[in-house]
PDB file of C-alpha atoms in Angstrom:
ATOM      1  CA  MET A  27     -21.849-107.768-128.808  1.00 98.00           C
ATOM      2  CA  ILE A  28     -24.684-109.446-130.484  1.00 98.00           C
ATOM      3  CA  ILE A  29     -23.875-109.925-134.431  1.00 98.00           C
ATOM      4  CA  PRO A  30     -26.646-111.750-136.052  1.00 97.00           C
ATOM      5  CA  THR A  31     -25.503-113.292-139.194  1.00 97.00           C
ATOM      6  CA  TYR A  32     -27.377-115.300-142.361  1.00 95.00           C
ATOM      7  CA  ASN A  33     -25.087-115.808-145.037  1.00 96.00           C
ATOM      8  CA  GLU A  34     -21.881-113.238-143.918  1.00 96.00           C
ATOM      9  CA  ALA A  35     -18.794-115.350-144.994  1.00 97.00           C
ATOM     10  CA  GLU A  36     -17.344-112.517-146.481  1.00 96.00           C
ATOM     11  CA  ASN A  37     -18.097-109.884-143.948  1.00 96.00           C
ATOM     12  CA  ILE A  38     -18.011-112.241-140.556  1.00 97.00           C
ATOM     13  CA  LYS A  39     -13.988-112.379-139.915  1.00 97.00           C
ATOM     14  CA  PRO A  40     -13.070-108.663-140.598  1.00 97.00           C
ATOM     15  CA  ILE A  41     -15.763-107.206-138.795  1.00 97.00           C
ATOM     16  CA  VAL A  42     -15.087-109.630-135.882  1.00 98.00           C
ATOM     17  CA  SER A  43     -11.456-108.385-136.182  1.00 98.00           C
ATOM     18  CA  ARG A  44     -12.330-105.147-135.931  1.00 98.00           C
ATOM     19  CA  VAL A  45     -14.892-105.099-132.996  1.00 98.00           C
ATOM     20  CA  ARG A  46     -11.815-106.747-131.171  1.00 98.00           C
ATOM     21  CA  GLU A  47      -9.121-104.423-131.806  1.00 98.00           C
ATOM     22  CA  ALA A  48     -11.434-101.377-131.386  1.00 98.00           C
ATOM     23  CA  VAL A  49     -12.824-102.723-127.619  1.00 98.00           C
ATOM     24  CA  PRO A  50     -10.471-105.778-126.470  1.00 97.00           C
ATOM     25  CA  GLU A  51     -12.414-106.180-123.356  1.00 97.00           C
ATOM     26  CA  ALA A  52     -15.493-106.813-125.426  1.00 97.00           C
ATOM     27  CA  HIS A  53     -17.268-110.407-125.977  1.00 98.00           C
ATOM     28  CA  VAL A  54     -18.548-111.232-129.344  1.00 98.00           C
ATOM     29  CA  LEU A  55     -21.987-113.289-129.753  1.00 98.00           C
ATOM     30  CA  ILE A  56     -22.507-114.366-133.470  1.00 98.00           C
ATOM     31  CA  ALA A  57     -25.834-115.973-133.390  1.00 98.00           C
ATOM     32  CA  ASP A  58     -25.732-117.631-136.798  1.00 98.00           C
ATOM     33  CA  ASP A  59     -29.394-118.526-138.299  1.00 96.00           C
ATOM     34  CA  ASN A  60     -27.282-121.744-140.289  1.00 96.00           C
ATOM     35  CA  SER A  61     -26.214-120.333-143.282  1.00 97.00           C
ATOM     36  CA  PRO A  62     -25.956-122.386-145.957  1.00 97.00           C
ATOM     37  CA  ASP A  63     -23.004-120.462-147.154  1.00 97.00           C
ATOM     38  CA  GLY A  64     -20.892-121.790-143.977  1.00 97.00           C
ATOM     39  CA  THR A  65     -20.785-118.326-141.918  1.00 98.00           C
ATOM     40  CA  GLY A  66     -21.929-121.022-138.567  1.00 98.00           C
ATOM     41  CA  LYS A  67     -18.411-123.018-139.332  1.00 98.00           C
ATOM     42  CA  ILE A  68     -16.305-119.883-139.880  1.00 98.00           C
ATOM     43  CA  ALA A  69     -18.033-118.619-136.804  1.00 98.00           C
ATOM     44  CA  ASP A  70     -16.854-121.648-134.901  1.00 98.00           C
ATOM     45  CA  GLU A  71     -13.369-121.532-136.240  1.00 98.00           C
ATOM     46  CA  LEU A  72     -13.036-118.100-134.988  1.00 98.00           C
ATOM     47  CA  ALA A  73     -14.167-119.035-131.306  1.00 98.00           C
ATOM     48  CA  GLY A  74     -12.062-121.690-131.490  1.00 98.00           C
ATOM     49  CA  THR A  75      -8.866-119.185-131.508  1.00 98.00           C
ATOM     50  CA  ASP A  76     -10.269-116.467-129.396  1.00 98.00           C
ATOM     51  CA  ASP A  77     -12.097-117.068-125.885  1.00 98.00           C
ATOM     52  CA  HIS A  78     -13.785-113.797-126.273  1.00 98.00           C
ATOM     53  CA  VAL A  79     -15.825-115.218-129.274  1.00 98.00           C
ATOM     54  CA  HIS A  80     -19.058-116.762-129.083  1.00 98.00           C
ATOM     55  CA  VAL A  81     -21.559-118.853-131.227  1.00 98.00           C
ATOM     56  CA  LEU A  82     -25.139-119.192-131.123  1.00 98.00           C
ATOM     57  CA  HIS A  83     -26.468-121.826-133.819  1.00 97.00           C
ATOM     58  CA  ARG A  84     -29.817-121.465-134.469  1.00 96.00           C
ATOM     59  CA  LYS A  85     -32.132-123.961-136.796  1.00 93.00           C
ATOM     60  CA  GLY A  86     -33.032-121.842-139.660  1.00 90.00           C
ATOM     61  CA  LYS A  87     -33.610-118.257-140.617  1.00 88.00           C
ATOM     62  CA  GLU A  88     -36.254-116.634-138.495  1.00 85.00           C
ATOM     63  CA  GLY A  89     -35.740-112.794-138.780  1.00 84.00           C
ATOM     64  CA  LEU A  90     -33.450-110.204-137.211  1.00 89.00           C
ATOM     65  CA  GLY A  91     -35.703-109.657-134.205  1.00 91.00           C
ATOM     66  CA  ALA A  92     -35.738-113.575-133.133  1.00 92.00           C
ATOM     67  CA  ALA A  93     -31.755-113.554-133.531  1.00 95.00           C
ATOM     68  CA  TYR A  94     -31.784-110.461-131.474  1.00 96.00           C
ATOM     69  CA  LEU A  95     -33.758-111.973-128.737  1.00 96.00           C
ATOM     70  CA  ALA A  96     -32.161-115.054-128.864  1.00 96.00           C
ATOM     71  CA  GLY A  97     -28.764-113.233-128.429  1.00 97.00           C
ATOM     72  CA  PHE A  98     -30.056-110.842-125.529  1.00 97.00           C
ATOM     73  CA  ARG A  99     -31.238-114.262-123.460  1.00 97.00           C
ATOM     74  CA  TRP A 100     -27.704-115.712-123.708  1.00 98.00           C
ATOM     75  CA  GLY A 101     -25.960-112.394-122.883  1.00 98.00           C
ATOM     76  CA  LEU A 102     -28.307-112.034-119.729  1.00 98.00           C
ATOM     77  CA  ASP A 103     -28.115-115.580-118.919  1.00 98.00           C
ATOM     78  CA  LYS A 104     -24.439-115.539-119.178  1.00 98.00           C
ATOM     79  CA  GLY A 105     -24.777-111.899-116.400  1.00 97.00           C
ATOM     80  CA  TYR A 106     -23.391-109.069-118.803  1.00 98.00           C
ATOM     81  CA  GLY A 107     -24.099-105.737-117.826  1.00 98.00           C
ATOM     82  CA  VAL A 108     -23.817-103.971-121.774  1.00 98.00           C
ATOM     83  CA  LEU A 109     -25.488-105.581-124.560  1.00 98.00           C
ATOM     84  CA  VAL A 110     -24.754-104.265-128.286  1.00 98.00           C
ATOM     85  CA  GLU A 111     -26.918-104.766-131.393  1.00 98.00           C
ATOM     86  CA  MET A 112     -24.293-104.632-134.597  1.00 97.00           C
ATOM     87  CA  ASP A 113     -24.712-105.885-137.987  1.00 95.00           C
ATOM     88  CA  ALA A 114     -22.784-108.105-139.426  1.00 95.00           C
ATOM     89  CA  ASP A 115     -22.125-105.995-142.875  1.00 93.00           C
ATOM     90  CA  GLY A 116     -19.911-103.536-142.227  1.00 93.00           C
ATOM     91  CA  SER A 117     -22.529-101.125-141.739  1.00 95.00           C
ATOM     92  CA  HIS A 118     -22.199-100.292-138.335  1.00 96.00           C
ATOM     93  CA  GLN A 119     -18.233 -99.607-137.936  1.00 97.00           C
ATOM     94  CA  PRO A 120     -16.734-101.052-134.797  1.00 97.00           C
ATOM     95  CA  GLU A 121     -14.795 -98.313-134.368  1.00 98.00           C
ATOM     96  CA  GLU A 122     -17.429 -95.678-133.672  1.00 98.00           C
ATOM     97  CA  LEU A 123     -18.353 -98.391-130.577  1.00 98.00           C
ATOM     98  CA  PRO A 124     -16.483 -96.680-127.683  1.00 98.00           C
ATOM     99  CA  ARG A 125     -18.173 -93.631-128.209  1.00 97.00           C
ATOM    100  CA  LEU A 126     -21.676 -95.527-127.874  1.00 98.00           C
ATOM    101  CA  LEU A 127     -20.111 -97.324-124.577  1.00 98.00           C
ATOM    102  CA  THR A 128     -18.844 -94.129-123.352  1.00 98.00           C
ATOM    103  CA  ALA A 129     -22.191 -91.952-123.886  1.00 98.00           C
ATOM    104  CA  LEU A 130     -24.001 -94.892-121.762  1.00 98.00           C
ATOM    105  CA  LYS A 131     -22.149 -93.847-118.659  1.00 97.00           C
ATOM    106  CA  GLY A 132     -25.399 -91.130-118.405  1.00 97.00           C
ATOM    107  CA  ALA A 133     -27.646 -93.031-119.946  1.00 98.00           C
ATOM    108  CA  ASP A 134     -29.900 -96.367-120.148  1.00 98.00           C
ATOM    109  CA  LEU A 135     -30.075 -96.951-123.850  1.00 98.00           C
ATOM    110  CA  VAL A 136     -27.195 -95.485-126.889  1.00 98.00           C
ATOM    111  CA  LEU A 137     -28.621 -95.554-130.135  1.00 98.00           C
ATOM    112  CA  GLY A 138     -26.159 -94.618-133.181  1.00 98.00           C
ATOM    113  CA  SER A 139     -27.973 -92.476-135.307  1.00 97.00           C
ATOM    114  CA  ARG A 140     -27.530 -91.642-138.896  1.00 96.00           C
ATOM    115  CA  TRP A 141     -30.080 -89.113-138.554  1.00 95.00           C
ATOM    116  CA  VAL A 142     -28.482 -86.655-136.504  1.00 96.00           C
ATOM    117  CA  PRO A 143     -25.825 -84.036-136.749  1.00 96.00           C
ATOM    118  CA  GLY A 144     -22.856 -85.443-137.498  1.00 97.00           C
ATOM    119  CA  GLY A 145     -24.464 -88.643-138.478  1.00 97.00           C
ATOM    120  CA  ARG A 146     -24.442 -90.113-142.306  1.00 95.00           C
ATOM    121  CA  VAL A 147     -24.682 -92.810-144.413  1.00 95.00           C
ATOM    122  CA  VAL A 148     -22.127 -93.525-147.382  1.00 94.00           C
ATOM    123  CA  ASN A 149     -22.969 -95.294-151.005  1.00 89.00           C
ATOM    124  CA  TRP A 150     -26.774 -95.026-150.274  1.00 85.00           C
ATOM    125  CA  PRO A 151     -29.038 -94.924-153.103  1.00 84.00           C
ATOM    126  CA  LYS A 152     -31.315 -92.015-152.707  1.00 85.00           C
ATOM    127  CA  SER A 153     -34.151 -94.589-152.841  1.00 82.00           C
ATOM    128  CA  ARG A 154     -32.757 -96.516-149.374  1.00 81.00           C
ATOM    129  CA  GLU A 155     -31.865 -93.036-147.778  1.00 86.00           C
ATOM    130  CA  PHE A 156     -35.782 -91.462-148.800  1.00 84.00           C
ATOM    131  CA  LEU A 157     -37.212 -95.521-147.315  1.00 80.00           C
ATOM    132  CA  SER A 158     -34.977 -95.153-143.896  1.00 82.00           C
ATOM    133  CA  ARG A 159     -35.398 -91.267-143.376  1.00 85.00           C
ATOM    134  CA  GLY A 160     -39.402 -91.346-144.257  1.00 83.00           C
ATOM    135  CA  GLY A 161     -39.910 -95.010-141.915  1.00 82.00           C
ATOM    136  CA  SER A 162     -37.779 -93.088-139.275  1.00 85.00           C
ATOM    137  CA  THR A 163     -40.021 -89.727-139.300  1.00 88.00           C
ATOM    138  CA  TYR A 164     -43.380 -91.843-139.416  1.00 86.00           C
ATOM    139  CA  SER A 165     -42.543 -94.109-136.949  1.00 85.00           C
ATOM    140  CA  ARG A 166     -41.691 -91.151-134.705  1.00 86.00           C
ATOM    141  CA  LEU A 167     -44.455 -88.777-135.580  1.00 86.00           C
ATOM    142  CA  LEU A 168     -46.945 -91.597-135.105  1.00 88.00           C
ATOM    143  CA  LEU A 169     -45.275 -93.243-132.381  1.00 89.00           C
ATOM    144  CA  GLY A 170     -44.671 -89.878-130.038  1.00 88.00           C
ATOM    145  CA  VAL A 171     -40.827 -90.928-129.699  1.00 92.00           C
ATOM    146  CA  PRO A 172     -37.899 -87.923-129.595  1.00 94.00           C
ATOM    147  CA  ILE A 173     -35.825 -90.493-131.554  1.00 95.00           C
ATOM    148  CA  ARG A 174     -34.367 -89.160-134.828  1.00 94.00           C
ATOM    149  CA  ASP A 175     -33.477 -92.318-135.906  1.00 95.00           C
ATOM    150  CA  VAL A 176     -35.933 -94.983-135.169  1.00 93.00           C
ATOM    151  CA  THR A 177     -35.222 -97.689-137.388  1.00 90.00           C
ATOM    152  CA  GLY A 178     -31.572 -98.173-136.496  1.00 92.00           C
ATOM    153  CA  GLY A 179     -29.919-100.976-135.369  1.00 93.00           C
ATOM    154  CA  TYR A 180     -26.164 -99.913-133.850  1.00 97.00           C
ATOM    155  CA  ARG A 181     -27.737 -99.735-130.132  1.00 98.00           C
ATOM    156  CA  ALA A 182     -26.085-100.092-126.573  1.00 98.00           C
ATOM    157  CA  PHE A 183     -28.273-101.288-123.894  1.00 98.00           C
ATOM    158  CA  ARG A 184     -27.714-101.328-120.144  1.00 98.00           C
ATOM    159  CA  ARG A 185     -28.819-105.456-119.056  1.00 98.00           C
ATOM    160  CA  GLU A 186     -31.596-103.237-116.624  1.00 98.00           C
ATOM    161  CA  THR A 187     -32.926-101.574-119.696  1.00 98.00           C
ATOM    162  CA  LEU A 188     -33.243-104.492-121.841  1.00 97.00           C
ATOM    163  CA  GLU A 189     -34.727-106.579-118.032  1.00 97.00           C
ATOM    164  CA  GLY A 190     -37.704-103.699-117.965  1.00 97.00           C
ATOM    165  CA  LEU A 191     -38.575-103.980-122.311  1.00 96.00           C
ATOM    166  CA  GLY A 192     -40.762-106.656-121.245  1.00 93.00           C
ATOM    167  CA  LEU A 193     -38.971-108.735-124.447  1.00 93.00           C
ATOM    168  CA  ASP A 194     -41.247-111.863-123.860  1.00 91.00           C
ATOM    169  CA  GLU A 195     -43.878-109.927-125.504  1.00 90.00           C
ATOM    170  CA  VAL A 196     -41.980-108.552-128.466  1.00 89.00           C
ATOM    171  CA  ALA A 197     -43.453-110.310-131.727  1.00 74.00           C
ATOM    172  CA  SER A 198     -41.908-108.235-134.320  1.00 75.00           C
ATOM    173  CA  GLN A 199     -39.262-110.094-136.504  1.00 70.00           C
ATOM    174  CA  GLY A 200     -37.723-107.673-139.191  1.00 69.00           C
ATOM    175  CA  TYR A 201     -36.337-104.378-139.001  1.00 71.00           C
ATOM    176  CA  CYS A 202     -39.640-103.146-137.174  1.00 84.00           C
ATOM    177  CA  PHE A 203     -38.197-104.890-134.211  1.00 90.00           C
ATOM    178  CA  GLN A 204     -35.797-101.867-133.558  1.00 92.00           C
ATOM    179  CA  VAL A 205     -38.484 -99.630-133.881  1.00 91.00           C
ATOM    180  CA  ASP A 206     -40.420-101.431-131.239  1.00 92.00           C
ATOM    181  CA  LEU A 207     -37.431-101.565-128.329  1.00 95.00           C
ATOM    182  CA  ALA A 208     -37.387 -97.955-129.089  1.00 94.00           C
ATOM    183  CA  ARG A 209     -41.098 -97.443-128.099  1.00 92.00           C
ATOM    184  CA  ARG A 210     -40.827 -99.736-125.587  1.00 94.00           C
ATOM    185  CA  ALA A 211     -37.639 -97.647-123.996  1.00 97.00           C
ATOM    186  CA  VAL A 212     -39.133 -94.594-123.956  1.00 95.00           C
ATOM    187  CA  GLY A 213     -42.353 -95.436-122.993  1.00 92.00           C
ATOM    188  CA  ALA A 214     -40.768 -97.315-120.206  1.00 95.00           C
ATOM    189  CA  GLY A 215     -39.401 -93.981-119.091  1.00 96.00           C
ATOM    190  CA  TYR A 216     -35.294 -94.672-120.421  1.00 98.00           C
ATOM    191  CA  HIS A 217     -32.814 -92.753-120.903  1.00 98.00           C
ATOM    192  CA  VAL A 218     -32.638 -92.471-124.487  1.00 98.00           C
ATOM    193  CA  VAL A 219     -29.497 -90.427-126.084  1.00 98.00           C
ATOM    194  CA  GLU A 220     -28.494 -91.004-129.799  1.00 98.00           C
ATOM    195  CA  VAL A 221     -24.984 -90.557-130.980  1.00 98.00           C
ATOM    196  CA  PRO A 222     -24.226 -89.801-134.396  1.00 98.00           C
ATOM    197  CA  ILE A 223     -22.469 -92.978-136.545  1.00 98.00           C
ATOM    198  CA  THR A 224     -21.276 -93.091-140.470  1.00 97.00           C
ATOM    199  CA  PHE A 225     -23.595 -95.814-142.155  1.00 96.00           C
ATOM    200  CA  MET A 226     -21.513 -97.803-144.438  1.00 93.00           C
ATOM    201  CA  GLU A 227     -23.129 -99.580-147.291  1.00 87.00           C
ATOM    202  CA  ARG A 228     -22.421-102.956-147.191  1.00 72.00           C
ATOM    203  CA  GLU A 229     -19.398-104.260-149.767  1.00 68.00           C
ATOM    204  CA  TYR A 230     -19.696-107.851-149.949  1.00 63.00           C
ATOM    205  CA  GLY A 231     -22.978-109.940-149.888  1.00 57.00           C
ATOM    206  CA  ASP A 232     -26.663-108.872-149.778  1.00 61.00           C
ATOM    207  CA  SER A 233     -28.786-106.636-148.078  1.00 57.00           C
ATOM    208  CA  LYS A 234     -31.452-108.536-146.164  1.00 53.00           C
ATOM    209  CA  MET A 235     -33.873-105.844-146.294  1.00 53.00           C
ATOM    210  CA  SER A 236     -37.385-107.144-148.745  1.00 55.00           C
ATOM    211  CA  ASN A 237     -40.637-106.092-149.715  1.00 62.00           C
ATOM    212  CA  ASP A 238     -42.236-108.031-146.595  1.00 66.00           C
ATOM    213  CA  ILE A 239     -40.046-106.478-143.875  1.00 59.00           C
ATOM    214  CA  VAL A 240     -40.905-102.671-144.969  1.00 65.00           C
ATOM    215  CA  VAL A 241     -44.437-103.966-144.939  1.00 70.00           C
ATOM    216  CA  GLU A 242     -44.452-105.516-141.779  1.00 66.00           C
ATOM    217  CA  ALA A 243     -42.568-102.357-140.328  1.00 64.00           C
ATOM    218  CA  LEU A 244     -45.578-100.252-141.854  1.00 72.00           C
ATOM    219  CA  TRP A 245     -48.787-102.210-140.651  1.00 70.00           C
ATOM    220  CA  ARG A 246     -47.160-102.458-137.100  1.00 73.00           C
ATOM    221  CA  VAL A 247     -46.044 -99.319-136.841  1.00 68.00           C
ATOM    222  CA  THR A 248     -49.553 -98.111-137.522  1.00 77.00           C
ATOM    223  CA  ALA A 249     -51.151-100.633-135.158  1.00 72.00           C
ATOM    224  CA  TRP A 250     -49.025 -99.296-132.607  1.00 68.00           C
ATOM    225  CA  GLY A 251     -49.773 -95.792-133.298  1.00 70.00           C
ATOM    226  CA  VAL A 252     -53.912 -96.322-133.567  1.00 73.00           C
ATOM    227  CA  GLY A 253     -53.852 -98.066-130.372  1.00 66.00           C
ATOM    228  CA  SER A 254     -51.757 -95.440-128.271  1.00 66.00           C
ATOM    229  CA  ARG A 255     -53.807 -92.789-129.524  1.00 61.00           C
ATOM    230  CA  ALA A 256     -56.832 -94.920-128.710  1.00 58.00           C
ATOM    231  CA  ASN A 257     -55.685 -95.625-125.013  1.00 61.00           C
ATOM    232  CA  LYS A 258     -55.325 -92.129-124.769  1.00 63.00           C
ATOM    233  CA  LEU A 259     -58.549 -91.041-125.579  1.00 56.00           C
ATOM    234  CA  LEU A 260     -60.521 -93.416-123.762  1.00 58.00           C
ATOM    235  CA  GLY A 261     -58.122 -93.179-120.250  1.00 61.00           C
ATOM    236  CA  ARG A 262     -56.492 -96.368-120.713  1.00 60.00           C
ATOM    237  CA  LYS A 263     -53.224 -98.089-119.799  1.00 59.00           C
ATOM    238  CA  PRO A 264     -50.870 -98.702-122.873  1.00 54.00           C
ATOM    239  CA  SER A 265     -50.164-102.275-123.706  1.00 54.00           C
TER     240      SER A 265
END
């Protein structure tokens, strides 16, 4: 379980406790971006009392994508066979993790999905839901990926899947990092499955969503889509 953190002091203890209870055999990696609120120190305390909890201290806030890439490399180097993305704020419920892991037995990548039948969001304003649904729809149509929740960040990967995605070429940093990995997985022919989840709005702390993240996602997705269509018209292999 890779849990990136930046100023999640109020959330990190309960989320780690819930993960350990939901899947006792799971190991948790907290990838902290030098949080000024002391999240890293709390993470160290958790790791000091539980050999299934590990901490990756990073130099500073470099974006969600960079934190996950560092976590993936750590997990692959340590020999883990399954790597999972999860937010620290409680929006991804650890109690649903067993369903994702069960689905992974027949898939290469499992996405926890808000926008398939059975999936839902709780306590979100309509504006945020519109933005998320719209972003997934735009990405799905422009990139031609058969995924309903392209931007979701609750995911379980087989190590072989991550090794085949060309992680060294991933440059996206914000939430479009999730779109990037999804399109790479589909393009590489991996079997991707969506499992419905209930997404809960955070209770403590501030959302990391910003206008810059939305703009980055918009221009990158547009560039990928236009580039893919151009390659098809010119008979070139996708890059």
